[in-house]
PDB file of C-alpha atoms in Angstrom:
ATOM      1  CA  UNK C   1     -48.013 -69.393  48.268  1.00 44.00           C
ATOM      2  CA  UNK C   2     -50.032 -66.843  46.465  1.00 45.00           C
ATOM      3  CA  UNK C   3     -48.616 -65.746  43.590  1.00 43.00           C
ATOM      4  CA  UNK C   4     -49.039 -61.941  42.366  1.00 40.00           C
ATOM      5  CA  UNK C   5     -47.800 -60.566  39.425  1.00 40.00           C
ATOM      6  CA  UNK C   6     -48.098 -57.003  38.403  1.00 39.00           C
ATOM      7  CA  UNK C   7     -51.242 -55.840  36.553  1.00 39.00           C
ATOM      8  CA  UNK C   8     -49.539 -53.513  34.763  1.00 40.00           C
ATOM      9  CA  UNK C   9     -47.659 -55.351  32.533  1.00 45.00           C
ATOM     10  CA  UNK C  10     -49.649 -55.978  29.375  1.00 48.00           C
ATOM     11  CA  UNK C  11     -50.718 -59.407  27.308  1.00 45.00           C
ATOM     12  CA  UNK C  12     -48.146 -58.354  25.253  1.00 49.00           C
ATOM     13  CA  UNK C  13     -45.387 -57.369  27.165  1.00 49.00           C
ATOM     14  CA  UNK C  14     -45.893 -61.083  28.573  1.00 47.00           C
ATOM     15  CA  UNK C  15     -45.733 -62.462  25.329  1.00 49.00           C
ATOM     16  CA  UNK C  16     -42.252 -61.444  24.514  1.00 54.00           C
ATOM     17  CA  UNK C  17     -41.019 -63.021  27.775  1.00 65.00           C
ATOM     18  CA  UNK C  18     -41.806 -66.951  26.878  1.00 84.00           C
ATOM     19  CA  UNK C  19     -40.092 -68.415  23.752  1.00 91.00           C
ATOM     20  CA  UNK C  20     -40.440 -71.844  22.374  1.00 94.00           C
ATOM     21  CA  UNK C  21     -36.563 -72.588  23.046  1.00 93.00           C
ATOM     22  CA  UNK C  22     -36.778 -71.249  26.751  1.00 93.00           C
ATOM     23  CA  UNK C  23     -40.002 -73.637  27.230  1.00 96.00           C
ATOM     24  CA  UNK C  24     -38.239 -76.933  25.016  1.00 96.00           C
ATOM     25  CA  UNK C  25     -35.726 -76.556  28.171  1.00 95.00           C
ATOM     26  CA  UNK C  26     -37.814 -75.821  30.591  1.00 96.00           C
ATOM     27  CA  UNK C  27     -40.094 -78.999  30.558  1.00 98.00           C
ATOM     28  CA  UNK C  28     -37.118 -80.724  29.131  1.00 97.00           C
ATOM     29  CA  UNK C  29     -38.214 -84.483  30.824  1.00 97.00           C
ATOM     30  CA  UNK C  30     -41.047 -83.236  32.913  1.00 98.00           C
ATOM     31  CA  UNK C  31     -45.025 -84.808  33.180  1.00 98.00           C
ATOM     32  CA  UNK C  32     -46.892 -81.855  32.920  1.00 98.00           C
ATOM     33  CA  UNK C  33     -50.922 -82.390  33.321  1.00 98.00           C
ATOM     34  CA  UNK C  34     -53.664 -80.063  33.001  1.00 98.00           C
ATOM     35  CA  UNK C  35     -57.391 -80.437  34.947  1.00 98.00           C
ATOM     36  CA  UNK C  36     -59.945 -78.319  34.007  1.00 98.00           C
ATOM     37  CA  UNK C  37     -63.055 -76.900  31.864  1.00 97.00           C
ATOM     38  CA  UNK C  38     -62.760 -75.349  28.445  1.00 97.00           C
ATOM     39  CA  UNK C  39     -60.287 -72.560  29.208  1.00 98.00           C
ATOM     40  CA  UNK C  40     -57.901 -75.070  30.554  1.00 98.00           C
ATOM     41  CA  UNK C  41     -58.013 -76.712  27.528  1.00 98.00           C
ATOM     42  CA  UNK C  42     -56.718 -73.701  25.960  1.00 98.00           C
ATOM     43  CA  UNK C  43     -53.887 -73.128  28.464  1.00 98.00           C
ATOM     44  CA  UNK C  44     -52.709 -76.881  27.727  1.00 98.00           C
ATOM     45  CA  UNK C  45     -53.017 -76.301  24.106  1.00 98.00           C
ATOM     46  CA  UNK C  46     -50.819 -73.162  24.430  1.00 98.00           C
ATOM     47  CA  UNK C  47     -48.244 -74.950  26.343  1.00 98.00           C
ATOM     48  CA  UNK C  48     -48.160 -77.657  23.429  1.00 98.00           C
ATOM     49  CA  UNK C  49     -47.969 -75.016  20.964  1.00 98.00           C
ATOM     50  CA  UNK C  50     -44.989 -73.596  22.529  1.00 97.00           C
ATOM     51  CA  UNK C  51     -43.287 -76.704  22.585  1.00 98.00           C
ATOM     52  CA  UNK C  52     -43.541 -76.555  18.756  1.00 97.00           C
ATOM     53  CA  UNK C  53     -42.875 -73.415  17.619  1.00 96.00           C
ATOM     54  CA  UNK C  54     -43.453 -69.551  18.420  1.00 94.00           C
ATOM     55  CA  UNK C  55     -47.164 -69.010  17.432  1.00 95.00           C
ATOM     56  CA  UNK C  56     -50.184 -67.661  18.612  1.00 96.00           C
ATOM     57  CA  UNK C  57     -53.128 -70.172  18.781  1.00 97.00           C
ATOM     58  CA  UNK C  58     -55.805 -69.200  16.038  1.00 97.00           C
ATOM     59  CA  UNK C  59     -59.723 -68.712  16.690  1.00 96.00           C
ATOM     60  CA  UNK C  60     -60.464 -72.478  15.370  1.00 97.00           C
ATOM     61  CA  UNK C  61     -57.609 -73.712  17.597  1.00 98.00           C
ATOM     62  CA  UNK C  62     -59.374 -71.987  20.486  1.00 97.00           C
ATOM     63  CA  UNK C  63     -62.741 -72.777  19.684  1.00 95.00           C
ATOM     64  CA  UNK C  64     -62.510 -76.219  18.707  1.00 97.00           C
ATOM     65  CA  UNK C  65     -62.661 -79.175  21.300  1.00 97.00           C
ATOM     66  CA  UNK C  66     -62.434 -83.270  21.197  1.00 98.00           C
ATOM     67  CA  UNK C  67     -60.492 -83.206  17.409  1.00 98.00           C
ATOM     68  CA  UNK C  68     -58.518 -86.280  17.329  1.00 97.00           C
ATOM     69  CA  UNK C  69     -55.586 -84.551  16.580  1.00 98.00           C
ATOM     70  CA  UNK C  70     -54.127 -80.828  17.850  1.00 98.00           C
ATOM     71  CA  UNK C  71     -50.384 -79.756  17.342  1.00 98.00           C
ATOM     72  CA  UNK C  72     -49.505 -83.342  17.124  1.00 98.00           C
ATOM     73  CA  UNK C  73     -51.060 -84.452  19.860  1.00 98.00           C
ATOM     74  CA  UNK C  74     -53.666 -87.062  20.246  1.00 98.00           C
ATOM     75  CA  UNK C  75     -57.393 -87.635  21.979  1.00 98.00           C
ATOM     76  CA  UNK C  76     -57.145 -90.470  24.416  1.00 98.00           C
ATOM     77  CA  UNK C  77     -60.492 -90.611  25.944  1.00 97.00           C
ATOM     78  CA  UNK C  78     -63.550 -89.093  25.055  1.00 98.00           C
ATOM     79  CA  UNK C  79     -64.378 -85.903  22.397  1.00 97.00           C
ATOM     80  CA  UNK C  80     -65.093 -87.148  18.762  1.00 97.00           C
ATOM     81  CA  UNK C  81     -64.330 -90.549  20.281  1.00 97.00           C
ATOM     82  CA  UNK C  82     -67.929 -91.060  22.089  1.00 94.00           C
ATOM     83  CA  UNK C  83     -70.316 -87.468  21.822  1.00 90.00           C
ATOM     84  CA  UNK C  84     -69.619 -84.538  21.639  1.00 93.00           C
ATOM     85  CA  UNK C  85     -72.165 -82.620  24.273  1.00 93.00           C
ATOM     86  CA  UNK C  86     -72.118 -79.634  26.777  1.00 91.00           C
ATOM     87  CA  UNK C  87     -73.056 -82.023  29.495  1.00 93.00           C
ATOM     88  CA  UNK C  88     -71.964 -82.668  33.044  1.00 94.00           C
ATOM     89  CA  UNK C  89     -70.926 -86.462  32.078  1.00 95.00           C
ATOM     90  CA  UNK C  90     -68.325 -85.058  28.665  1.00 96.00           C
ATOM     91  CA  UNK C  91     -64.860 -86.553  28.825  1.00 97.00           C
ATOM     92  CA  UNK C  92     -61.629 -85.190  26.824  1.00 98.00           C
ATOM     93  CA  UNK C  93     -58.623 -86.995  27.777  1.00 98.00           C
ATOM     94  CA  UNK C  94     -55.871 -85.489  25.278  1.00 98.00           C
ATOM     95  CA  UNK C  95     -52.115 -86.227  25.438  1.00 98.00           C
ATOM     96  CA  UNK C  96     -48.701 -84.346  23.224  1.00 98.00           C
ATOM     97  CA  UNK C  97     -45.655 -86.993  23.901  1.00 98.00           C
ATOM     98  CA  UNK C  98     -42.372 -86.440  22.494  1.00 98.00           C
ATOM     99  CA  UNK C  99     -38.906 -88.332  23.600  1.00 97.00           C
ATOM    100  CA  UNK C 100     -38.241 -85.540  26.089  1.00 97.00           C
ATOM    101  CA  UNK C 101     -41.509 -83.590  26.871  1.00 98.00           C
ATOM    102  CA  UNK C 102     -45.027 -85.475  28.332  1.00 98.00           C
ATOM    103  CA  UNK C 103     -48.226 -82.850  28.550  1.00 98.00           C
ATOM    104  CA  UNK C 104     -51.613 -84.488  29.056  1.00 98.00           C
ATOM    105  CA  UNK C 105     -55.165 -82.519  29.834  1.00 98.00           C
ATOM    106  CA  UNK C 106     -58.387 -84.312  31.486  1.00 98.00           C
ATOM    107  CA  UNK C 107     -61.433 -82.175  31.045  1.00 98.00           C
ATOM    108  CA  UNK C 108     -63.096 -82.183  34.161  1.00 98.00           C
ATOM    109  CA  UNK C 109     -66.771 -80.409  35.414  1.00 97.00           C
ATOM    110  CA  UNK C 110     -66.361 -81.451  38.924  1.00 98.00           C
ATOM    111  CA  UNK C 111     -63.344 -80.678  41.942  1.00 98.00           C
ATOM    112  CA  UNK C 112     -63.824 -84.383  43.165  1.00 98.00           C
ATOM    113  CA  UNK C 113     -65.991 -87.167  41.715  1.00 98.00           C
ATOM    114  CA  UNK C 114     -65.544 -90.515  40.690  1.00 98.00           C
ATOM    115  CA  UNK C 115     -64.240 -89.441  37.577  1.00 98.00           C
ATOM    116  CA  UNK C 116     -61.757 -87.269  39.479  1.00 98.00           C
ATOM    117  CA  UNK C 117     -61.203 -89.914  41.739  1.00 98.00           C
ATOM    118  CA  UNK C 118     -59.713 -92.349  38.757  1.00 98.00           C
ATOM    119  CA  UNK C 119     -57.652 -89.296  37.038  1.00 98.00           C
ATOM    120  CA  UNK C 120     -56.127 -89.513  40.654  1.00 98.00           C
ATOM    121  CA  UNK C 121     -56.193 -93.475  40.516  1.00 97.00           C
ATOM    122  CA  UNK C 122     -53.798 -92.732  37.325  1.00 95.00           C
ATOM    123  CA  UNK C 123     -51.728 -90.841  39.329  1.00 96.00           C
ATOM    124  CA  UNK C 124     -51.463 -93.640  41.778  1.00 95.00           C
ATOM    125  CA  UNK C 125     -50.243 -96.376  39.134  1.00 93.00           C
ATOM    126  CA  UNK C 126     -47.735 -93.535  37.603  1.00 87.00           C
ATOM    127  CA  UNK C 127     -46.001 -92.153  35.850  1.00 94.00           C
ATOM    128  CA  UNK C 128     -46.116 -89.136  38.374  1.00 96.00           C
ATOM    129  CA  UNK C 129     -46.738 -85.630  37.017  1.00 98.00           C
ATOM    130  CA  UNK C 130     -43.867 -83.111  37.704  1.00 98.00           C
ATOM    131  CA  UNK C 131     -46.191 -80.393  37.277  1.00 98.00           C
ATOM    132  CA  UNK C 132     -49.918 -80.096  37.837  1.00 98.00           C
ATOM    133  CA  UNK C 133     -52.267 -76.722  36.473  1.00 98.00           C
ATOM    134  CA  UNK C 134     -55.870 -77.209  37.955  1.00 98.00           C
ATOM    135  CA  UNK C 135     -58.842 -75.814  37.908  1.00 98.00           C
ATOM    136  CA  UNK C 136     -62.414 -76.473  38.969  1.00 98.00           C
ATOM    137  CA  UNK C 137     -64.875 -73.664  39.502  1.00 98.00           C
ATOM    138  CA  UNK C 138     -68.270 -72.383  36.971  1.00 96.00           C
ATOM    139  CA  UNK C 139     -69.047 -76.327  36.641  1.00 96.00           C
ATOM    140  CA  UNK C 140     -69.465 -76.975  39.939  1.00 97.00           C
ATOM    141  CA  UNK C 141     -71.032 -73.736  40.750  1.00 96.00           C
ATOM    142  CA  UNK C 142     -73.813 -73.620  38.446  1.00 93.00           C
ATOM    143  CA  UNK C 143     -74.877 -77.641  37.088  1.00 91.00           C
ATOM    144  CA  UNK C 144     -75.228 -79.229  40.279  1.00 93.00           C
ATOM    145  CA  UNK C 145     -76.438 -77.177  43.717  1.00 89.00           C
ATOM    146  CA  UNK C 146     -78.187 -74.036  43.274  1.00 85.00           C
ATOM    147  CA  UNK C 147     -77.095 -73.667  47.076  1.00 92.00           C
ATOM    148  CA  UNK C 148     -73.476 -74.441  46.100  1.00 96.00           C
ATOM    149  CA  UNK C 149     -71.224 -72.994  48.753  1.00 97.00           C
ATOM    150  CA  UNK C 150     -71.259 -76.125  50.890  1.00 97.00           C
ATOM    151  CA  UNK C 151     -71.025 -78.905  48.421  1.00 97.00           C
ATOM    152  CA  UNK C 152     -68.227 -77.387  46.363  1.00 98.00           C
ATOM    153  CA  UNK C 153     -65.949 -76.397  50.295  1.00 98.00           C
ATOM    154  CA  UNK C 154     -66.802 -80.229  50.609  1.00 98.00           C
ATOM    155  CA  UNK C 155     -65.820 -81.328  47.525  1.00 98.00           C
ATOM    156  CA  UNK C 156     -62.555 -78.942  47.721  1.00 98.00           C
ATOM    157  CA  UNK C 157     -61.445 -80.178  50.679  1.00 98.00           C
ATOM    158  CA  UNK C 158     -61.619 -84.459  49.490  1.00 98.00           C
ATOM    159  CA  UNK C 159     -59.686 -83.018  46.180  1.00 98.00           C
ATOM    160  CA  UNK C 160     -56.918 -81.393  47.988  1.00 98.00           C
ATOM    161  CA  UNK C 161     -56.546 -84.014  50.495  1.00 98.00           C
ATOM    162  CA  UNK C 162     -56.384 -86.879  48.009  1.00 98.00           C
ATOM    163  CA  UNK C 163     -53.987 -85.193  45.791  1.00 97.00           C
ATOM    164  CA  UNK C 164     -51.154 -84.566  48.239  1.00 95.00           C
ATOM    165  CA  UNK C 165     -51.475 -88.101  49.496  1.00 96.00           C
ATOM    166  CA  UNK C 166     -51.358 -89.177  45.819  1.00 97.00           C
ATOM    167  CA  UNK C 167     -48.411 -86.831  44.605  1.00 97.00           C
ATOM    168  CA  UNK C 168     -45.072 -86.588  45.928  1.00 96.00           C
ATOM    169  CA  UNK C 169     -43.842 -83.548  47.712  1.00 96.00           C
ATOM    170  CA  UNK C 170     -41.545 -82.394  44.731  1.00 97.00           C
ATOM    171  CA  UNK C 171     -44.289 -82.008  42.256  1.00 98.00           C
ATOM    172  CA  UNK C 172     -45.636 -78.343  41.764  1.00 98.00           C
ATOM    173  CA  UNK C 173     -49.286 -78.274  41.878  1.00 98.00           C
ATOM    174  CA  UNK C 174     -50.447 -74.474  40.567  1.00 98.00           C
ATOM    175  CA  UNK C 175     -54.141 -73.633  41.421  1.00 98.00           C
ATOM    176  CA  UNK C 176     -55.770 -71.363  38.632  1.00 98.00           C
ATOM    177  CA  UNK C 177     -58.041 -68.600  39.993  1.00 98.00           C
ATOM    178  CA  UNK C 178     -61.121 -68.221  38.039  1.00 98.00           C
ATOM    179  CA  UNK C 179     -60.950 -65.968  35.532  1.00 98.00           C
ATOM    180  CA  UNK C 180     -63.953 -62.812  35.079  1.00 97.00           C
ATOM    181  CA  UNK C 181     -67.051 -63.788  33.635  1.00 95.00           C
ATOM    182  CA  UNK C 182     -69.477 -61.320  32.084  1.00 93.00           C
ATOM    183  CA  UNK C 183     -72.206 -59.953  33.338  1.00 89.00           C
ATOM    184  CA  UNK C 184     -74.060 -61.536  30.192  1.00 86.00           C
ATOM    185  CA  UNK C 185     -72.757 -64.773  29.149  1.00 86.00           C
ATOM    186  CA  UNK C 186     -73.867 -66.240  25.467  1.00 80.00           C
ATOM    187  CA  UNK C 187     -73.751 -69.914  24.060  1.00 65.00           C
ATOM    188  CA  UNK C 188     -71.660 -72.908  25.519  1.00 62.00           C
ATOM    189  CA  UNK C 189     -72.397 -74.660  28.614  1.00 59.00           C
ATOM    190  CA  UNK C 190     -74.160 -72.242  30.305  1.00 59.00           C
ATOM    191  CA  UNK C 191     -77.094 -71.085  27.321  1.00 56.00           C
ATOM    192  CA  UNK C 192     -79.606 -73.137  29.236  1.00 57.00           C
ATOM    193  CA  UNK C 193     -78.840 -71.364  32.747  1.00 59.00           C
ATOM    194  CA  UNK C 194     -80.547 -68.232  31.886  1.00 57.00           C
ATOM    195  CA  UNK C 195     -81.918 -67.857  35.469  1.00 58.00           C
ATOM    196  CA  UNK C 196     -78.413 -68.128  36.859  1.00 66.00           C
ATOM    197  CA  UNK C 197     -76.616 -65.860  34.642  1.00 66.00           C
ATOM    198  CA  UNK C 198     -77.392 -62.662  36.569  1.00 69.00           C
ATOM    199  CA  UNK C 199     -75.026 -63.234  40.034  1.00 84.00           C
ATOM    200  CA  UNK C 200     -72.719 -66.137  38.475  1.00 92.00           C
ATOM    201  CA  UNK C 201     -70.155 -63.506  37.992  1.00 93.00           C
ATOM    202  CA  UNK C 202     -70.795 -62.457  41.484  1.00 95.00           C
ATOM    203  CA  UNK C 203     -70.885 -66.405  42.332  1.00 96.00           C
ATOM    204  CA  UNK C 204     -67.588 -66.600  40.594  1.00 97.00           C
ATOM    205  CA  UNK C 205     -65.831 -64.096  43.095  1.00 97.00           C
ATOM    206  CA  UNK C 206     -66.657 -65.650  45.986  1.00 97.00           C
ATOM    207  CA  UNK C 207     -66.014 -69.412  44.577  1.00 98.00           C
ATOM    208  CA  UNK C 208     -62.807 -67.988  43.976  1.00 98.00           C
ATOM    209  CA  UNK C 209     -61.522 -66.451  47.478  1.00 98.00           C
ATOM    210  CA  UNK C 210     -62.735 -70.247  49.084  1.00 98.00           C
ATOM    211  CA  UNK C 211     -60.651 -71.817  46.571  1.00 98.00           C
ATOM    212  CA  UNK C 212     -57.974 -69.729  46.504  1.00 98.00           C
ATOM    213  CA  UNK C 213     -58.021 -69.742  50.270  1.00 98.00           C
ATOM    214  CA  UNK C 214     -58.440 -73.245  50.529  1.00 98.00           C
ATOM    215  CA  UNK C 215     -55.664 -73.842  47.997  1.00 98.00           C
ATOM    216  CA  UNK C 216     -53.491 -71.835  49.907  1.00 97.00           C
ATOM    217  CA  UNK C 217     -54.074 -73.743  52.928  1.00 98.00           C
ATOM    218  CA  UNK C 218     -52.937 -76.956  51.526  1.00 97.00           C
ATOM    219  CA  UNK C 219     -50.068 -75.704  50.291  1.00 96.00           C
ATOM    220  CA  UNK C 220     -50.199 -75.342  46.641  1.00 97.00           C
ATOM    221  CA  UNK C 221     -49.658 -72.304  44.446  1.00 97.00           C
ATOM    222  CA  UNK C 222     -51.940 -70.130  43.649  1.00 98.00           C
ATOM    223  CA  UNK C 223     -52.146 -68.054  40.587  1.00 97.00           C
ATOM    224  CA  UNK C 224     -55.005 -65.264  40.569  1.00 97.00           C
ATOM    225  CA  UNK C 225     -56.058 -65.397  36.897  1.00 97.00           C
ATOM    226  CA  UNK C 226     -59.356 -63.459  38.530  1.00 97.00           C
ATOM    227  CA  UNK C 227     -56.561 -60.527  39.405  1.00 96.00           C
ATOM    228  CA  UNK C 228     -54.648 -60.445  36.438  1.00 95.00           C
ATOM    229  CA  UNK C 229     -57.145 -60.186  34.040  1.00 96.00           C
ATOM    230  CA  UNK C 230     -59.384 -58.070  35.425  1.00 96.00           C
ATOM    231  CA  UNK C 231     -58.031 -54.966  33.382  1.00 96.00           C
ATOM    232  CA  UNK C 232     -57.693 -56.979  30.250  1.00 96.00           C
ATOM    233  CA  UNK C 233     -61.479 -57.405  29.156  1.00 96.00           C
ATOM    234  CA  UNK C 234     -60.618 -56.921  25.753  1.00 96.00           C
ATOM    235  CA  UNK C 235     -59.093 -59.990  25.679  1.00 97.00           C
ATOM    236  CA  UNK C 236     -62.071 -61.956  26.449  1.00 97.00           C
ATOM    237  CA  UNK C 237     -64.306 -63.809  24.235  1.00 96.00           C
ATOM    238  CA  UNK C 238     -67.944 -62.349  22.641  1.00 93.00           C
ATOM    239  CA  UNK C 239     -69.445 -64.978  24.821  1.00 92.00           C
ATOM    240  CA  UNK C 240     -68.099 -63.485  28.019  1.00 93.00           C
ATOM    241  CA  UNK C 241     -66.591 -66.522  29.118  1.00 94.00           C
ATOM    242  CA  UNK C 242     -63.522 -67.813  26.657  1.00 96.00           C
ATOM    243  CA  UNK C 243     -60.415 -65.519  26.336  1.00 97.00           C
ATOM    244  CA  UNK C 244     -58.260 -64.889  22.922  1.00 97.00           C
ATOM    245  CA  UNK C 245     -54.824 -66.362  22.106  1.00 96.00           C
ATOM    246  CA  UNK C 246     -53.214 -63.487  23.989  1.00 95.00           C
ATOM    247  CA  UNK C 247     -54.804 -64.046  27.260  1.00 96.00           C
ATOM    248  CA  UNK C 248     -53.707 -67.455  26.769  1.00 97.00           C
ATOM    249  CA  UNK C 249     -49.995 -66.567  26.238  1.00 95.00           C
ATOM    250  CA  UNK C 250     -49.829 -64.428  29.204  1.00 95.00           C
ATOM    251  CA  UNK C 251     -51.308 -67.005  31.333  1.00 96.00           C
ATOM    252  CA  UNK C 252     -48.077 -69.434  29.955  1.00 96.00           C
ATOM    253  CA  UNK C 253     -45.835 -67.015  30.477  1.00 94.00           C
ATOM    254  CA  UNK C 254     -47.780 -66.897  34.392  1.00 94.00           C
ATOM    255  CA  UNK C 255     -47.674 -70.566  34.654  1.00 97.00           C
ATOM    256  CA  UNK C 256     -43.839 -71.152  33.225  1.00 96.00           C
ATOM    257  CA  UNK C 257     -42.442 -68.364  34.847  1.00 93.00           C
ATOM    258  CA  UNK C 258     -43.849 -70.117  38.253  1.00 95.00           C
ATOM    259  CA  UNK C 259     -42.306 -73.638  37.703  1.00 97.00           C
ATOM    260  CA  UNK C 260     -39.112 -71.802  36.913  1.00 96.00           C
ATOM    261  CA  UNK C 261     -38.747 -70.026  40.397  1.00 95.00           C
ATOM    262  CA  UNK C 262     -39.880 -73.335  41.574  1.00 96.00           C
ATOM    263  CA  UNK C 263     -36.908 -75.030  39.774  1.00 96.00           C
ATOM    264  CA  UNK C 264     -34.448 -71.952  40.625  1.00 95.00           C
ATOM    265  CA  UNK C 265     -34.018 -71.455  36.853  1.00 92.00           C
ATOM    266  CA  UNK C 266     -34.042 -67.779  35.138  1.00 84.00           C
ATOM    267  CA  UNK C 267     -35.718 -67.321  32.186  1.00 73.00           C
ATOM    268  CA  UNK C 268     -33.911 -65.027  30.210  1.00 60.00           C
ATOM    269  CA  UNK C 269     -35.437 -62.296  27.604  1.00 54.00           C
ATOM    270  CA  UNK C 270     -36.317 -64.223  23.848  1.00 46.00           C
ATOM    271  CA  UNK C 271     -35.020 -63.300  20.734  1.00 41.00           C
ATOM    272  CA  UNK C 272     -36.922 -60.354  19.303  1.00 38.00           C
ATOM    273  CA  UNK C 273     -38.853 -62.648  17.104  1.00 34.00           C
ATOM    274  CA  UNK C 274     -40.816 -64.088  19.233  1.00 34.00           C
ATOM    275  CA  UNK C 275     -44.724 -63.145  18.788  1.00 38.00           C
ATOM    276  CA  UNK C 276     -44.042 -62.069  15.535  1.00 37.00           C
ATOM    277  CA  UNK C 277     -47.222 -63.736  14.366  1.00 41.00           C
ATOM    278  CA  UNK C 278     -50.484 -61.228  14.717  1.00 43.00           C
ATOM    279  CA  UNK C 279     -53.136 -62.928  16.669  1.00 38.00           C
ATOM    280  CA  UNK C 280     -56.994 -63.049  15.453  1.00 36.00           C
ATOM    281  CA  UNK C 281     -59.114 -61.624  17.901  1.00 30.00           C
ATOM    282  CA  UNK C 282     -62.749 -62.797  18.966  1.00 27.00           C
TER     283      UNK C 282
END
């Protein structure tokens, strides 16, 4: 099912509709596991944020990856742990446990690859995620085949596959669009692509309708970051990637009000104080 929200509604407006007591309940005893790049970093570090307290990320929080320690949480695999690089071959494996609340994040630069097939292995040997928020897209479009199209529908297709055999049918598997890149992209992972940079954007778009398509096809949810945010520029990052801590609360407030229509639960309007916090901006 593709999921559309309306573009009208501001970052802000989503803000107020997510508090840190409505999400405590929400993922009270749920496995909640987040695949992805850089930006889904940030979307499980908003999530464990949330779990804590009613606060923006800051710029640092953002910006930083592979600390040992975020919110409480802990690095697992990877990050400060081994080397800290903008290579195809970085791991991040980060986890925030509590008695009642289990989020963990792999950072991944490939849809399906050995690596991705023993995050899946983990899945196998349990516990079994109740929730899972992927992504997989500018990695695999730009640092492996310049003619990509093939190899990534390839690759798509083994991921897909191999997770619904690995997951049971009650777990919610959300699908997040890529979001819009600039037409001039600065620093991070993609500095030494300068021949690429001119069409990835364009690249981007039509990654994203054979994902999202494909995604759809197998069933899981999609959400079309790409859609939401493409009349909220100002919200993204100098380096025409990355996205500010406001982007990244709407996209919770996306991704939890999801698992609660999932879960037939209403999530009812926060106290007033929510957001009270101004957030830095990029």
């Amino acid at each position: 099912m593709v999921l559309i929200v309306d573009h009208r509604k501001s970052p802000n407006e989503a803000l107020k509709s997510v508090s840190h007591q409505q999400v405590l309940t929400l993922l009270h005893n749920k496995f909640v596991v987040v695949l992805g790049d850089s930006i889904q970093r940030s979307v499980y570090k908003d999530l464990v944020q949330l779990l804590q307290k009613d606060k923006y990320l800051s710029e640092s929080q953002l910006r930083r990856k592979g600390e040992r320690s975020f919110e409480q949480d802990c690095l697992v695999e990877g990050g400060c742990l081994s080397s800290l690089h903008n290579g195809t071959g970085y791991r991040e494996v980060r986890q925030y446990q509590t008695d009642h609340h289990l989020v963990r994040f792999y950072f991944v630069t490939r849809v399906y690859s050995p690596y991705m097939k023993s995050i899946l292995n983990d899945f196998r040997r349990g516990p079994k995620p109740d929730v899972v928020i992927v992504n997989s897209c500018v990695w695999d479009i730009s640092r492996y085949h310049s003619e990509w199209t093939e190899d990534y529908k390839k690759n798509l297709h083994q991921f897909f596959d191999e997770l619904k055999g690995v997951l049971p049918v009650e777990t919610l598997v959300l699908w997040n669009v890529t979001m819009p890149l600039a037409e001039r992209i600065r620093g991070g992972f993609l500095a030494e692509m300068e021949h690429k940079m001119s069409h990835l954007r364009l690249d981007v778009i039509e990654a994203n309708f054979l994902n999202g398509t494909l995604a759809d096809g197998y069933g899981l949810d999609v959400l079309d970051l790409h859609f939401q945010f493409r009349f909220s520029l100002q919200h993204r990052a100098k380096d025409g990637v990355h996205w500010n801590a406001v982007a990244h609360r709407r996209i919770s407030w996306l991704l939890l009000r999801r698992m609660a229509q999932a879960w037939g639960i209403t999530l009812p309007c926060p106290p007033a104080s929510v957001g009270r916090q101004k957030p830095r901006y990029f």
